[in-house]
Structures are given as structure tokens and as C-alpha cells.
């Protein structure tokens, strides 16, 4: 029986939630009695944009006071949930979220959706909906997003690997991260002490014995590594050919650069809801207080709903206000981002204007000197991700960077990425230890923790957190070693060729000095 009280009679579509059925999938009605947990994101009463425009920097405690959500909004969501026999299991005023649980049939009634179970061509199963999510008219100004009605795992780790190495043989053409940091000119008089680097992980895990062996064999300090579980996920190492490779690469690269920084891995389920909750948990973490976040997961913009693009972007705005730098890999699918529809695509969350988008190069080192560094191109569908966003407009800091319009038919003047680049070609990748076995791994997945480590060093060196660093970088292109060479057909079109200044292959280039 429905709870007595408010009667919701008129519903309106929640903007940006419309979805189509996944390609190559078969659908069947979901079991209505199955239990589900959903996160409802509340709308802010005050925009973050003015604070960003004015360069406001707040502590986490100050942010809670300035931009907290009033109690009555949480109470309204609670009343709405109870009306549809749903149970509020958690509220988080800082992350502006309410977690509710209940039966699928009750969620279908609450949001006017039909939930289906999908089976893809490989036998994988997920749940989702087609069409849009609806909310009662009374909730339109309160609810901004609903996450958890869709459990598809479109988000991918952005790593690439060449081959495994025997436990003893390490004489390969790949590099230890510290070797790359040295030729890139990363600061040597700091270690990241006092900093915390967050790494976002949507699967896999790490083994402490691998971490200790990895650093001790190189004669460098073993960093303090810990983890935080989100939405029931946890550190779960299984085998060398699992997502453990992604987790270990993120930790080992970041820790090799900033050995005295604390590294905290935030593990979450590989869903839209899990990814968002991991990011917001890290941003607002008052215990570990990360100063930089590394994200090596993503998916083409076209695979995200407008709701997700907007609400994730809001989270990155919060990070900017809190002085947290967010480094994100741009993907390994070149200018098409692995999508085979004849169009050009970029990866999200790298396409958010409030993150540092990290692209890829191919680096050759000999005798501790750079022999060459070019844009990473491996084949027509493999190489450093980059291009023009079809969703986010060109940000102010890129106005003078000669970022071209999209070469799709839209000709949209969008956010250009990457911003920076670093070694990502797996043939010249990083030596990473996973389950006692050495691997040669790279991809733009490795560039995000590389720059996260650099930011930690700079934060210690300057005695303050860099925060949202993009405007500073674009105002000072002389800080970069420009990458103007590479296969001119890497991205199929001349406008995306490596060139002097910013380009859609390597951004501004490799950050070589910071003033």
C-alpha cells in the first residue's frame, strides 16, 4: 500500500535522461521484485559559476557552509521516496545525494520508467531503460539527477599493453616511471610529502607485496597506499589479466613520481552511479583530503546522457573551487575514440573543461636523454585520444589557443583536448609489476597518474595546491615542450595533425617547467 500524504499526479521529464536501447542487445522485462539502490542528486540553489569566475578557493568545510543543500530538500525527497514504498538508506548533504532502496517495480512507478534486463552479444547482462526518467512536478526544482536505474558498464580503463615480462627479465625498451620523470625535468628537490593523490578505480585491486617489491627493487621509497570502498566495492585483486593491471599502473606510476605522497584508491562498481559516487567521495573526503585526483577510465561522449555529462562536470567544478587538480586520460582510440560510426569523438570525463586532459606521445630515451618524442599513433583506431567536444563549449582559457571547430557536420566550437601529453605508446611504455609478474603497460591511462604525481610535487614545492591549473597553463605556453611531429594521418584529417602550439593530438605538449 502506498504511504498516505502527498499525492503526485503530474510528472515531468527529467532533462538529459533520455536513453536508447544499447546496440546489439536483447531486452526482457526486469524482475519487479528485485531489490535496487538508486542515488538521487539534488539541485543546488546557488550556481557555482560565479565563484569559479572570481577564482574563489574554499576549504571543504567552507564549501559545505556556502553551497550546502537545505534540509527541506532532503525531506522532500524522503517524502517522495516513502510515497512509493522506497527507503532512504543514506543522505549526504555535502555530495547533495540521497540513496534510496526498494523493489524495481516501485522505482518504475516513482520515475515512470520501464526497466529491462539486457543481454549483449557476449552474454553479458545489465539493466537499463529506454526513453526518459520522469519526476513529479513538485520535485522538478529539487531533483537534478537519478543514477542507478542503468547498470551498463560502458566505462573502460584506458590502458594499453605490449606484453608480459618474466619475473626476472627487465631489460626491455620500456621505462620505469622515474626515468620518464627525469628526462621530463620533474622537480627533484621534493617528494610529494604532505600531499594525497586519489586514484579512481572501477574494478580490480592491488597487493601490498607487489607494491613493496616494485619500489624496493628500484631503490625508491615505498609510498603509503590505502583504499576507500564506495557503493559496496572494495580492493579486490584477482589475477594479472584483470583490471588489476589498471589499478597497479595508476599506483605504481604516481608513487614512483611522488614517493612520499599518500595514495588512496577509491573503488566503486563499474556503473554510471558508481563512477560518479567515487569521484564525489574523493573530492569531498575530509579524512584523506586529496589535493589531486587521477582518473584513467572513460567512454566516448556519445555514450553518456546529458544528465551525466552535466552532473559529473558540476563535480569537477567543485574540485576547482576546493583547489583539487583532476587529471584525466583522453583515451586510446585516436580522434574517433574507438567509435566506428564515421564521426569524430572525444572521451569523457576528459572532455570536461574543469579537468586536465592527458593525451599521449611516443617517447624514445637513450642515455637519460630524449632522442625523440612524437604524437602517439599506432593504427587508424589506436593512438592518443583527442579532438573537439560535441557537448562542452570552448572554455575561456582556450580562446587564444587556435582550437578549431569540430570537423563533424555540427562544426561545434567545443572544448579542445588534450591539454597536456606524455609517454603513452605501449611499445615504449612503463614497467609495471602485477601479481609478481612484470608487464609493459601504457596508454593514456598512464599519463593521468604521471601528471598527478607531478602536481603533487609542485604542490609541495610551492607550498600551495595548484587546483584548477588549466587557465595558468594556457596563459603560459612557454612552460611546454611542444610536440609538433608524428604521423600526419594519425587522426585521418589535416586539422588534427601535430603542429606548433595547441593541437588535438598532444595539446600544448609536455609540461617541462613550472614558474
Tab-separated table of C-alpha atoms in Angstrom:
chain	number	residue	atom	x	y	z
A	1	UNK	CA	0.000	0.000	0.000
A	2	UNK	CA	1.210	3.477	-0.825
A	3	UNK	CA	2.054	5.763	2.076
A	4	UNK	CA	-0.509	8.445	2.830
A	5	UNK	CA	0.336	12.122	2.406
A	6	UNK	CA	1.316	13.935	-0.770
A	7	UNK	CA	-0.295	12.602	-3.955
A	8	UNK	CA	1.819	13.016	-7.052
A	9	UNK	CA	-0.400	13.326	-10.104
A	10	UNK	CA	1.625	15.295	-12.646
A	11	UNK	CA	5.068	14.167	-13.814
A	12	UNK	CA	7.632	15.943	-15.949
A	13	UNK	CA	10.592	14.613	-17.893
A	14	UNK	CA	13.908	14.994	-16.074
A	15	UNK	CA	16.072	16.842	-18.616
A	16	UNK	CA	19.014	14.989	-20.085
A	17	UNK	CA	17.967	11.485	-19.035
A	18	UNK	CA	16.774	10.161	-22.395
A	19	UNK	CA	18.444	6.894	-23.478
A	20	UNK	CA	18.198	4.425	-26.321
A	21	UNK	CA	18.443	0.674	-26.100
A	22	UNK	CA	22.103	-0.463	-26.193
A	23	UNK	CA	23.352	-1.594	-29.588
A	24	UNK	CA	23.479	-5.354	-30.235
A	25	UNK	CA	21.435	-6.155	-27.136
A	26	UNK	CA	18.354	-8.219	-26.410
A	27	UNK	CA	15.912	-6.970	-23.780
A	28	UNK	CA	13.493	-8.603	-21.372
A	29	UNK	CA	11.419	-7.119	-18.570
A	30	UNK	CA	13.304	-6.856	-15.296
A	31	UNK	CA	12.143	-8.797	-12.260
A	32	UNK	CA	9.917	-6.322	-10.440
A	33	UNK	CA	10.610	-7.876	-7.032
A	34	UNK	CA	14.369	-7.490	-7.333
A	35	UNK	CA	15.973	-5.008	-4.914
A	36	UNK	CA	17.787	-1.954	-6.240
A	37	UNK	CA	19.683	1.055	-4.871
A	38	UNK	CA	19.482	4.413	-6.593
A	39	UNK	CA	21.235	7.727	-5.959
A	40	UNK	CA	19.160	10.886	-6.328
A	41	UNK	CA	21.222	14.036	-6.883
A	42	UNK	CA	19.664	17.242	-5.554
A	43	UNK	CA	19.753	20.544	-7.383
A	44	UNK	CA	21.816	23.367	-5.892
A	45	UNK	CA	20.034	26.580	-5.020
A	46	UNK	CA	23.101	28.591	-5.956
A	47	UNK	CA	25.263	28.230	-9.068
A	48	UNK	CA	28.971	27.530	-8.760
A	49	UNK	CA	29.807	29.597	-11.837
A	50	UNK	CA	30.188	32.968	-10.141
A	51	UNK	CA	32.633	31.528	-7.600
A	52	UNK	CA	34.629	29.941	-10.422
A	53	UNK	CA	34.679	33.143	-12.444
A	54	UNK	CA	36.009	35.067	-9.461
A	55	UNK	CA	38.636	32.430	-8.667
A	56	UNK	CA	37.159	31.657	-5.250
A	57	UNK	CA	39.090	28.997	-3.308
A	58	UNK	CA	37.335	27.358	-0.350
A	59	UNK	CA	38.206	24.637	2.129
A	60	UNK	CA	35.920	21.636	2.241
A	61	UNK	CA	34.408	22.948	5.454
A	62	UNK	CA	33.798	26.408	3.958
A	63	UNK	CA	32.235	24.870	0.855
A	64	UNK	CA	29.730	22.976	2.989
A	65	UNK	CA	28.559	26.262	4.502
A	66	UNK	CA	28.498	28.250	1.249
A	67	UNK	CA	26.907	25.654	-1.032
A	68	UNK	CA	25.208	23.135	1.241
A	69	UNK	CA	21.724	21.843	0.409
A	70	UNK	CA	18.957	22.888	2.853
A	71	UNK	CA	17.276	20.234	4.967
A	72	UNK	CA	13.842	20.767	3.430
A	73	UNK	CA	15.080	19.485	0.075
A	74	UNK	CA	16.224	16.227	1.626
A	75	UNK	CA	12.921	15.978	3.475
A	76	UNK	CA	11.016	16.425	0.212
A	77	UNK	CA	12.956	13.583	-1.402
A	78	UNK	CA	12.313	11.433	1.681
A	79	UNK	CA	8.567	12.063	1.451
A	80	UNK	CA	8.617	11.252	-2.258
A	81	UNK	CA	10.524	8.009	-1.652
A	82	UNK	CA	8.222	6.856	1.125
A	83	UNK	CA	5.166	7.568	-1.023
A	84	UNK	CA	6.421	4.950	-3.469
A	85	UNK	CA	7.453	2.433	-0.771
A	86	UNK	CA	11.141	3.271	-1.187
A	87	UNK	CA	13.514	3.533	1.782
A	88	UNK	CA	16.078	6.276	2.322
A	89	UNK	CA	19.268	4.486	3.373
A	90	UNK	CA	21.740	7.388	3.225
A	91	UNK	CA	21.789	11.149	2.844
A	92	UNK	CA	24.896	13.177	2.113
A	93	UNK	CA	24.416	16.918	2.266
A	94	UNK	CA	27.920	17.677	1.014
A	95	UNK	CA	27.649	15.415	-2.035
A	96	UNK	CA	23.988	16.540	-2.402
A	97	UNK	CA	22.798	12.957	-2.711
A	98	UNK	CA	20.108	10.709	-1.301
A	99	UNK	CA	20.463	6.932	-1.631
A	100	UNK	CA	17.167	5.039	-1.729
A	101	UNK	CA	16.448	1.328	-1.938
A	102	UNK	CA	13.440	-0.713	-2.875
A	103	UNK	CA	11.899	-3.028	-5.407
A	104	UNK	CA	12.312	-2.440	-9.109
A	105	UNK	CA	8.535	-2.207	-9.562
A	106	UNK	CA	8.383	0.659	-7.051
A	107	UNK	CA	11.197	2.531	-8.793
A	108	UNK	CA	9.340	2.086	-12.078
A	109	UNK	CA	6.279	3.716	-10.527
A	110	UNK	CA	8.276	6.500	-8.882
A	111	UNK	CA	10.110	7.529	-12.067
A	112	UNK	CA	7.686	6.313	-14.766
A	113	UNK	CA	10.290	4.077	-16.394
A	114	UNK	CA	10.202	0.534	-17.660
A	115	UNK	CA	13.344	-1.270	-16.519
A	116	UNK	CA	14.682	-4.041	-18.713
A	117	UNK	CA	17.453	-6.593	-18.457
A	118	UNK	CA	19.825	-6.505	-21.423
A	119	UNK	CA	21.966	-9.316	-22.761
A	120	UNK	CA	24.755	-8.301	-25.114
A	121	UNK	CA	26.373	-10.367	-27.853
A	122	UNK	CA	28.949	-11.747	-25.408
A	123	UNK	CA	26.408	-12.949	-22.862
A	124	UNK	CA	26.958	-10.007	-20.518
A	125	UNK	CA	23.936	-8.823	-18.571
A	126	UNK	CA	22.929	-5.369	-17.389
A	127	UNK	CA	19.821	-3.398	-16.581
A	128	UNK	CA	18.554	-0.155	-18.023
A	129	UNK	CA	15.711	1.771	-19.574
A	130	UNK	CA	14.794	3.376	-22.859
A	131	UNK	CA	13.190	6.776	-23.135
A	132	UNK	CA	13.479	9.225	-20.247
A	133	UNK	CA	13.137	9.404	-16.463
A	134	UNK	CA	10.197	11.388	-15.093
A	135	UNK	CA	9.709	13.007	-11.686
A	136	UNK	CA	6.637	14.535	-10.059
A	137	UNK	CA	6.039	18.201	-10.879
A	138	UNK	CA	6.723	19.048	-7.226
A	139	UNK	CA	10.232	17.577	-7.491
A	140	UNK	CA	11.415	19.259	-10.709
A	141	UNK	CA	13.195	22.098	-8.900
A	142	UNK	CA	14.661	19.714	-6.317
A	143	UNK	CA	15.931	16.690	-8.249
A	144	UNK	CA	18.714	17.182	-10.789
A	145	UNK	CA	19.727	13.601	-11.494
A	146	UNK	CA	18.858	9.965	-10.875
A	147	UNK	CA	21.635	7.365	-11.026
A	148	UNK	CA	21.378	3.601	-10.661
A	149	UNK	CA	18.430	2.753	-12.892
A	150	UNK	CA	21.021	1.871	-15.521
A	151	UNK	CA	23.789	-0.609	-14.660
A	152	UNK	CA	25.511	-0.883	-18.051
A	153	UNK	CA	29.304	-0.882	-17.819
A	154	UNK	CA	30.307	1.277	-20.801
A	155	UNK	CA	33.173	2.868	-18.852
A	156	UNK	CA	36.521	1.399	-19.829
A	157	UNK	CA	40.065	1.520	-18.409
A	158	UNK	CA	42.236	3.490	-20.829
A	159	UNK	CA	45.374	1.376	-20.656
A	160	UNK	CA	47.277	-0.361	-23.437
A	161	UNK	CA	49.904	-3.051	-23.009
A	162	UNK	CA	52.546	-4.663	-25.182
A	163	UNK	CA	53.460	-7.882	-23.403
A	164	UNK	CA	54.345	-9.509	-20.116
A	165	UNK	CA	57.909	-9.851	-18.897
A	166	UNK	CA	59.289	-12.728	-16.851
A	167	UNK	CA	59.707	-12.081	-13.110
A	168	UNK	CA	63.445	-11.570	-13.565
A	169	UNK	CA	63.924	-10.170	-17.070
A	170	UNK	CA	63.519	-6.412	-17.130
A	171	UNK	CA	65.884	-5.432	-19.962
A	172	UNK	CA	63.199	-4.183	-22.344
A	173	UNK	CA	62.798	-0.896	-24.146
A	174	UNK	CA	60.128	0.261	-21.745
A	175	UNK	CA	60.861	2.602	-18.856
A	176	UNK	CA	60.421	2.939	-15.165
A	177	UNK	CA	58.239	5.990	-14.412
A	178	UNK	CA	61.152	7.673	-12.616
A	179	UNK	CA	63.197	7.533	-15.841
A	180	UNK	CA	60.490	9.436	-17.709
A	181	UNK	CA	60.145	11.940	-14.862
A	182	UNK	CA	63.883	12.586	-15.027
A	183	UNK	CA	64.034	13.358	-18.750
A	184	UNK	CA	60.849	15.425	-18.465
A	185	UNK	CA	62.583	17.567	-15.874
A	186	UNK	CA	60.213	16.954	-12.981
A	187	UNK	CA	61.383	18.615	-9.732
A	188	UNK	CA	63.996	16.601	-7.825
A	189	UNK	CA	64.058	18.529	-4.549
A	190	UNK	CA	60.560	17.447	-3.471
A	191	UNK	CA	58.860	14.086	-2.928
A	192	UNK	CA	55.163	14.905	-2.643
A	193	UNK	CA	55.344	14.932	1.154
A	194	UNK	CA	52.119	16.159	2.729
A	195	UNK	CA	50.112	15.509	-0.444
A	196	UNK	CA	47.385	12.953	-1.103
A	197	UNK	CA	46.793	11.539	-4.593
A	198	UNK	CA	43.404	9.916	-5.196
A	199	UNK	CA	43.080	7.294	-7.938
A	200	UNK	CA	39.594	6.315	-9.103
A	201	UNK	CA	39.135	2.590	-9.835
A	202	UNK	CA	36.087	0.749	-11.198
A	203	UNK	CA	37.328	-2.763	-10.583
A	204	UNK	CA	40.392	-4.788	-9.711
A	205	UNK	CA	42.710	-4.219	-6.803
A	206	UNK	CA	46.291	-4.132	-5.565
A	207	UNK	CA	48.513	-6.383	-3.475
A	208	UNK	CA	50.765	-4.790	-0.887
A	209	UNK	CA	53.548	-7.289	-1.597
A	210	UNK	CA	53.661	-6.148	-5.242
A	211	UNK	CA	53.846	-2.509	-4.189
A	212	UNK	CA	56.704	-3.136	-1.776
A	213	UNK	CA	58.651	-5.216	-4.288
A	214	UNK	CA	58.123	-2.718	-7.116
A	215	UNK	CA	59.601	0.238	-5.282
A	216	UNK	CA	62.256	-1.603	-3.277
A	217	UNK	CA	63.753	-3.121	-6.437
A	218	UNK	CA	64.161	0.418	-7.824
A	219	UNK	CA	65.626	1.697	-4.571
A	220	UNK	CA	62.934	4.325	-4.088
A	221	UNK	CA	60.609	4.904	-1.109
A	222	UNK	CA	57.507	2.732	-0.785
A	223	UNK	CA	54.513	5.095	-0.705
A	224	UNK	CA	51.686	4.887	1.799
A	225	UNK	CA	48.828	3.238	-0.133
A	226	UNK	CA	45.313	2.722	1.223
A	227	UNK	CA	41.816	2.356	-0.190
A	228	UNK	CA	38.238	3.539	0.278
A	229	UNK	CA	35.214	1.477	-0.732
A	230	UNK	CA	32.268	3.156	-2.471
A	231	UNK	CA	28.821	1.608	-3.034
A	232	UNK	CA	29.961	-1.735	-1.643
A	233	UNK	CA	33.094	-2.087	-3.792
A	234	UNK	CA	36.478	-2.888	-2.257
A	235	UNK	CA	40.109	-3.659	-3.032
A	236	UNK	CA	39.728	-6.990	-4.831
A	237	UNK	CA	42.871	-8.192	-6.636
A	238	UNK	CA	42.280	-11.362	-8.619
A	239	UNK	CA	44.726	-12.166	-11.422
A	240	UNK	CA	47.298	-10.471	-13.691
A	241	UNK	CA	44.998	-10.226	-16.742
A	242	UNK	CA	42.209	-8.413	-14.862
A	243	UNK	CA	41.596	-4.748	-14.026
A	244	UNK	CA	44.424	-5.227	-11.509
A	245	UNK	CA	46.734	-4.016	-14.295
A	246	UNK	CA	44.952	-0.671	-14.366
A	247	UNK	CA	44.993	-0.307	-10.597
A	248	UNK	CA	48.659	-1.251	-10.231
A	249	UNK	CA	49.763	1.019	-13.058
A	250	UNK	CA	47.993	4.019	-11.519
A	251	UNK	CA	49.515	3.389	-8.107
A	252	UNK	CA	52.997	2.486	-9.308
A	253	UNK	CA	53.318	5.409	-11.741
A	254	UNK	CA	52.002	8.035	-9.311
A	255	UNK	CA	54.022	6.610	-6.424
A	256	UNK	CA	57.231	6.484	-8.440
A	257	UNK	CA	56.885	10.198	-9.202
A	258	UNK	CA	55.783	11.375	-5.739
A	259	UNK	CA	57.111	8.733	-3.362
A	260	UNK	CA	56.202	10.496	-0.122
A	261	UNK	CA	52.650	11.357	-1.140
A	262	UNK	CA	49.846	9.253	0.272
A	263	UNK	CA	47.949	7.367	-2.441
A	264	UNK	CA	44.309	6.470	-1.837
A	265	UNK	CA	42.429	4.222	-4.272
A	266	UNK	CA	38.657	4.778	-4.383
A	267	UNK	CA	36.999	1.552	-5.541
A	268	UNK	CA	33.457	1.660	-6.944
A	269	UNK	CA	31.244	-0.524	-9.165
A	270	UNK	CA	31.706	-0.003	-12.907
A	271	UNK	CA	28.446	1.870	-13.439
A	272	UNK	CA	27.467	5.469	-14.074
A	273	UNK	CA	26.330	5.728	-10.444
A	274	UNK	CA	29.447	4.069	-9.064
A	275	UNK	CA	31.824	6.246	-11.083
A	276	UNK	CA	30.081	9.460	-10.024
A	277	UNK	CA	29.947	8.438	-6.374
A	278	UNK	CA	33.649	7.518	-6.371
A	279	UNK	CA	34.588	10.913	-7.816
A	280	UNK	CA	32.424	12.923	-5.419
A	281	UNK	CA	33.575	10.818	-2.460
A	282	UNK	CA	37.198	11.604	-3.284
A	283	UNK	CA	36.532	15.305	-3.863
A	284	UNK	CA	34.738	15.765	-0.544
A	285	UNK	CA	36.862	13.357	1.546
A	286	UNK	CA	37.671	15.257	4.762
A	287	UNK	CA	39.796	12.427	6.144
A	288	UNK	CA	42.283	11.890	3.315
A	289	UNK	CA	41.797	15.341	1.728
A	290	UNK	CA	43.207	14.615	-1.763
A	291	UNK	CA	44.905	17.562	-3.478
A	292	UNK	CA	44.980	15.807	-6.853
A	293	UNK	CA	42.791	13.117	-8.437
A	294	UNK	CA	43.848	10.742	-11.211
A	295	UNK	CA	41.175	9.205	-13.463
A	296	UNK	CA	42.116	6.643	-16.107
A	297	UNK	CA	38.627	5.473	-17.029
A	298	UNK	CA	36.152	6.892	-19.513
A	299	UNK	CA	33.908	6.428	-22.538
A	300	UNK	CA	33.052	8.385	-25.695
A	301	UNK	CA	30.815	11.398	-25.066
A	302	UNK	CA	28.048	9.872	-27.177
A	303	UNK	CA	27.664	7.021	-24.667
A	304	UNK	CA	26.756	9.376	-21.817
A	305	UNK	CA	23.407	11.000	-21.091
A	306	UNK	CA	23.281	14.795	-20.893
A	307	UNK	CA	22.359	14.309	-17.224
A	308	UNK	CA	25.647	12.519	-16.557
A	309	UNK	CA	27.763	14.965	-18.562
A	310	UNK	CA	26.310	17.902	-16.620
A	311	UNK	CA	26.408	16.413	-13.133
A	312	UNK	CA	29.925	14.983	-13.438
A	313	UNK	CA	31.013	18.378	-14.749
A	314	UNK	CA	29.444	20.000	-11.685
A	315	UNK	CA	31.575	17.704	-9.521
A	316	UNK	CA	34.705	18.883	-11.328
A	317	UNK	CA	33.636	22.492	-10.754
A	318	UNK	CA	33.528	21.698	-7.039
A	319	UNK	CA	37.033	20.254	-7.258
A	320	UNK	CA	38.229	23.506	-8.853
A	321	UNK	CA	36.743	25.587	-6.033
A	322	UNK	CA	38.322	23.270	-3.441
A	323	UNK	CA	41.742	23.555	-5.089
A	324	UNK	CA	41.830	19.924	-6.240
A	325	UNK	CA	43.500	19.200	-9.590
A	326	UNK	CA	41.786	16.451	-11.608
A	327	UNK	CA	43.932	14.633	-14.216
A	328	UNK	CA	42.013	12.508	-16.743
A	329	UNK	CA	43.171	10.209	-19.554
A	330	UNK	CA	41.861	11.101	-23.027
A	331	UNK	CA	41.605	7.545	-24.353
A	332	UNK	CA	43.473	5.323	-26.779
A	333	UNK	CA	41.133	5.390	-29.773
A	334	UNK	CA	42.517	8.381	-31.670
A	335	UNK	CA	40.190	11.076	-32.967
A	336	UNK	CA	37.319	8.611	-33.321
A	337	UNK	CA	37.693	7.335	-29.735
A	338	UNK	CA	37.148	3.788	-30.936
A	339	UNK	CA	33.641	4.546	-32.277
A	340	UNK	CA	33.025	3.174	-35.755
A	341	UNK	CA	30.226	5.448	-36.943
A	342	UNK	CA	32.290	7.560	-39.330
A	343	UNK	CA	32.287	10.553	-36.987
A	344	UNK	CA	34.912	12.010	-34.668
A	345	UNK	CA	34.533	11.638	-30.908
A	346	UNK	CA	36.276	12.563	-27.678
A	347	UNK	CA	36.330	10.767	-24.342
A	348	UNK	CA	34.532	11.858	-21.197
A	349	UNK	CA	35.280	12.783	-18.419
A	350	UNK	CA	38.447	14.060	-20.137
A	351	UNK	CA	36.297	16.471	-22.165
A	352	UNK	CA	35.118	18.348	-19.071
A	353	UNK	CA	36.525	21.904	-19.182
A	354	UNK	CA	37.429	21.603	-15.475
A	355	UNK	CA	39.883	18.709	-15.732
A	356	UNK	CA	43.420	18.414	-17.065
A	357	UNK	CA	43.015	16.222	-20.163
A	358	UNK	CA	46.088	13.994	-20.568
A	359	UNK	CA	46.956	12.764	-24.080
A	360	UNK	CA	49.679	10.511	-25.453
A	361	UNK	CA	53.085	10.559	-27.099
A	362	UNK	CA	55.723	8.054	-28.149
A	363	UNK	CA	58.937	8.743	-26.229
A	364	UNK	CA	62.408	7.416	-27.030
A	365	UNK	CA	65.136	7.780	-24.382
A	366	UNK	CA	68.829	6.943	-24.677
A	367	UNK	CA	71.490	7.614	-22.065
A	368	UNK	CA	68.998	9.586	-19.995
A	369	UNK	CA	68.241	11.941	-22.869
A	370	UNK	CA	65.213	12.312	-25.119
A	371	UNK	CA	66.023	11.085	-28.619
A	372	UNK	CA	62.562	11.842	-30.000
A	373	UNK	CA	59.004	12.380	-28.876
A	374	UNK	CA	56.098	12.381	-31.306
A	375	UNK	CA	52.327	12.080	-31.205
A	376	UNK	CA	51.318	8.514	-30.376
A	377	UNK	CA	49.762	6.779	-33.372
A	378	UNK	CA	49.601	3.014	-33.717
A	379	UNK	CA	46.849	2.386	-36.253
A	380	UNK	CA	43.707	4.051	-37.586
A	381	UNK	CA	41.851	3.145	-34.388
A	382	UNK	CA	44.659	3.112	-31.817
A	383	UNK	CA	46.510	6.177	-30.592
A	384	UNK	CA	46.252	9.120	-28.259
A	385	UNK	CA	42.704	10.415	-27.880
A	386	UNK	CA	41.891	13.994	-28.766
A	387	UNK	CA	39.623	16.295	-30.694
A	388	UNK	CA	36.719	18.651	-30.092
A	389	UNK	CA	33.879	18.125	-27.644
A	390	UNK	CA	30.391	17.984	-29.125
A	391	UNK	CA	28.857	18.960	-25.772
A	392	UNK	CA	31.041	21.387	-23.819
A	393	UNK	CA	31.600	24.833	-25.397
A	394	UNK	CA	35.087	26.237	-25.908
A	395	UNK	CA	36.224	27.421	-22.444
A	396	UNK	CA	37.543	30.928	-21.964
A	397	UNK	CA	41.089	29.722	-21.252
A	398	UNK	CA	41.263	28.143	-24.744
A	399	UNK	CA	40.039	31.238	-26.602
A	400	UNK	CA	43.540	32.148	-27.784
A	401	UNK	CA	44.793	28.616	-28.469
A	402	UNK	CA	43.534	28.347	-32.070
A	403	UNK	CA	41.291	25.415	-31.244
A	404	UNK	CA	39.370	24.571	-34.450
A	405	UNK	CA	35.661	23.869	-34.630
A	406	UNK	CA	34.507	20.268	-34.717
A	407	UNK	CA	35.035	18.653	-38.106
A	408	UNK	CA	31.755	16.795	-37.742
A	409	UNK	CA	28.809	18.307	-39.576
A	410	UNK	CA	27.861	20.234	-36.440
A	411	UNK	CA	31.021	22.419	-36.691
A	412	UNK	CA	30.553	22.963	-32.953
A	413	UNK	CA	33.042	25.308	-31.291
A	414	UNK	CA	33.783	22.984	-28.422
A	415	UNK	CA	36.315	22.301	-25.722
A	416	UNK	CA	39.535	21.008	-27.278
A	417	UNK	CA	41.527	18.152	-25.814
A	418	UNK	CA	44.055	17.083	-24.719
A	419	UNK	CA	45.624	19.859	-22.659
A	420	UNK	CA	48.924	18.078	-21.986
A	421	UNK	CA	50.646	14.921	-23.176
A	422	UNK	CA	53.123	12.316	-22.005
A	423	UNK	CA	54.550	8.931	-22.913
A	424	UNK	CA	51.674	6.555	-23.725
A	425	UNK	CA	52.765	4.238	-26.525
A	426	UNK	CA	52.775	0.702	-25.049
A	427	UNK	CA	55.876	-0.224	-27.068
A	428	UNK	CA	57.748	2.432	-25.065
A	429	UNK	CA	55.578	2.074	-22.000
A	430	UNK	CA	56.155	1.548	-18.315
A	431	UNK	CA	57.461	-1.479	-16.461
A	432	UNK	CA	54.678	-2.391	-14.054
A	433	UNK	CA	54.594	-5.250	-11.536
A	434	UNK	CA	51.277	-7.113	-11.234
A	435	UNK	CA	50.922	-10.335	-9.205
A	436	UNK	CA	54.683	-10.833	-9.201
A	437	UNK	CA	54.980	-10.538	-12.989
A	438	UNK	CA	56.467	-7.620	-14.900
A	439	UNK	CA	54.399	-6.089	-17.680
A	440	UNK	CA	54.975	-3.387	-20.269
A	441	UNK	CA	51.891	-1.181	-19.949
A	442	UNK	CA	50.950	2.310	-21.007
A	443	UNK	CA	48.138	4.091	-22.856
A	444	UNK	CA	46.829	7.461	-21.773
A	445	UNK	CA	45.869	5.657	-18.566
A	446	UNK	CA	49.494	6.102	-17.551
A	447	UNK	CA	49.628	9.813	-18.394
A	448	UNK	CA	46.971	10.802	-15.840
A	449	UNK	CA	48.880	9.380	-12.810
A	450	UNK	CA	52.144	10.709	-14.293
A	451	UNK	CA	50.793	14.254	-14.184
A	452	UNK	CA	49.048	13.626	-10.866
A	453	UNK	CA	52.462	12.815	-9.421
A	454	UNK	CA	53.921	15.973	-10.957
A	455	UNK	CA	51.127	18.114	-9.491
A	456	UNK	CA	51.811	16.619	-6.049
A	457	UNK	CA	55.483	17.598	-6.404
A	458	UNK	CA	54.591	21.127	-7.461
A	459	UNK	CA	52.103	21.495	-4.612
A	460	UNK	CA	54.819	20.625	-2.099
A	461	UNK	CA	57.405	22.787	-3.854
A	462	UNK	CA	55.212	25.892	-3.899
A	463	UNK	CA	53.556	25.342	-0.536
A	464	UNK	CA	50.066	25.605	-2.005
A	465	UNK	CA	47.738	23.436	-4.062
A	466	UNK	CA	47.689	24.136	-7.796
A	467	UNK	CA	43.981	23.399	-8.072
A	468	UNK	CA	42.351	24.205	-11.394
A	469	UNK	CA	45.559	24.714	-13.355
A	470	UNK	CA	44.251	24.966	-16.940
A	471	UNK	CA	43.957	28.789	-17.179
A	472	UNK	CA	47.543	29.157	-15.910
A	473	UNK	CA	48.873	26.651	-18.436
A	474	UNK	CA	47.153	28.189	-21.448
A	475	UNK	CA	48.312	31.648	-20.416
A	476	UNK	CA	51.921	30.373	-20.324
A	477	UNK	CA	52.568	28.097	-23.336
A	478	UNK	CA	56.325	28.612	-22.849
A	479	UNK	CA	56.056	26.173	-19.946
A	480	UNK	CA	55.683	23.376	-22.506
A	481	UNK	CA	57.933	21.459	-24.828
A	482	UNK	CA	55.709	21.413	-27.883
A	483	UNK	CA	55.228	18.145	-29.782
A	484	UNK	CA	54.861	19.034	-33.445
A	485	UNK	CA	55.746	15.744	-35.084
A	486	UNK	CA	54.068	12.416	-35.578
A	487	UNK	CA	52.184	10.504	-38.238
A	488	UNK	CA	50.199	13.159	-40.060
A	489	UNK	CA	47.487	10.641	-40.797
A	490	UNK	CA	47.094	9.536	-37.194
A	491	UNK	CA	43.735	11.239	-36.952
A	492	UNK	CA	42.783	10.992	-40.616
A	493	UNK	CA	42.398	14.731	-41.184
A	494	UNK	CA	44.906	17.594	-41.563
A	495	UNK	CA	43.240	19.799	-38.944
A	496	UNK	CA	44.174	17.257	-36.256
A	497	UNK	CA	47.845	16.997	-37.194
A	498	UNK	CA	50.557	17.674	-34.623
A	499	UNK	CA	51.643	21.305	-35.060
A	500	UNK	CA	53.282	24.226	-33.324
A	501	UNK	CA	51.091	25.410	-30.466
A	502	UNK	CA	47.997	23.534	-29.321
A	503	UNK	CA	46.807	20.560	-31.365
A	504	UNK	CA	44.262	17.781	-30.984
A	505	UNK	CA	46.993	15.104	-30.754
A	506	UNK	CA	49.168	16.335	-27.869
A	507	UNK	CA	47.541	19.558	-26.642
A	508	UNK	CA	50.085	22.146	-25.554
A	509	UNK	CA	52.730	19.430	-25.317
A	510	UNK	CA	54.764	18.109	-22.400
A	511	UNK	CA	54.844	20.318	-19.317
A	512	UNK	CA	58.580	20.849	-18.929
A	513	UNK	CA	58.855	23.640	-16.382
A	514	UNK	CA	56.583	25.489	-13.997
A	515	UNK	CA	57.212	29.014	-12.717
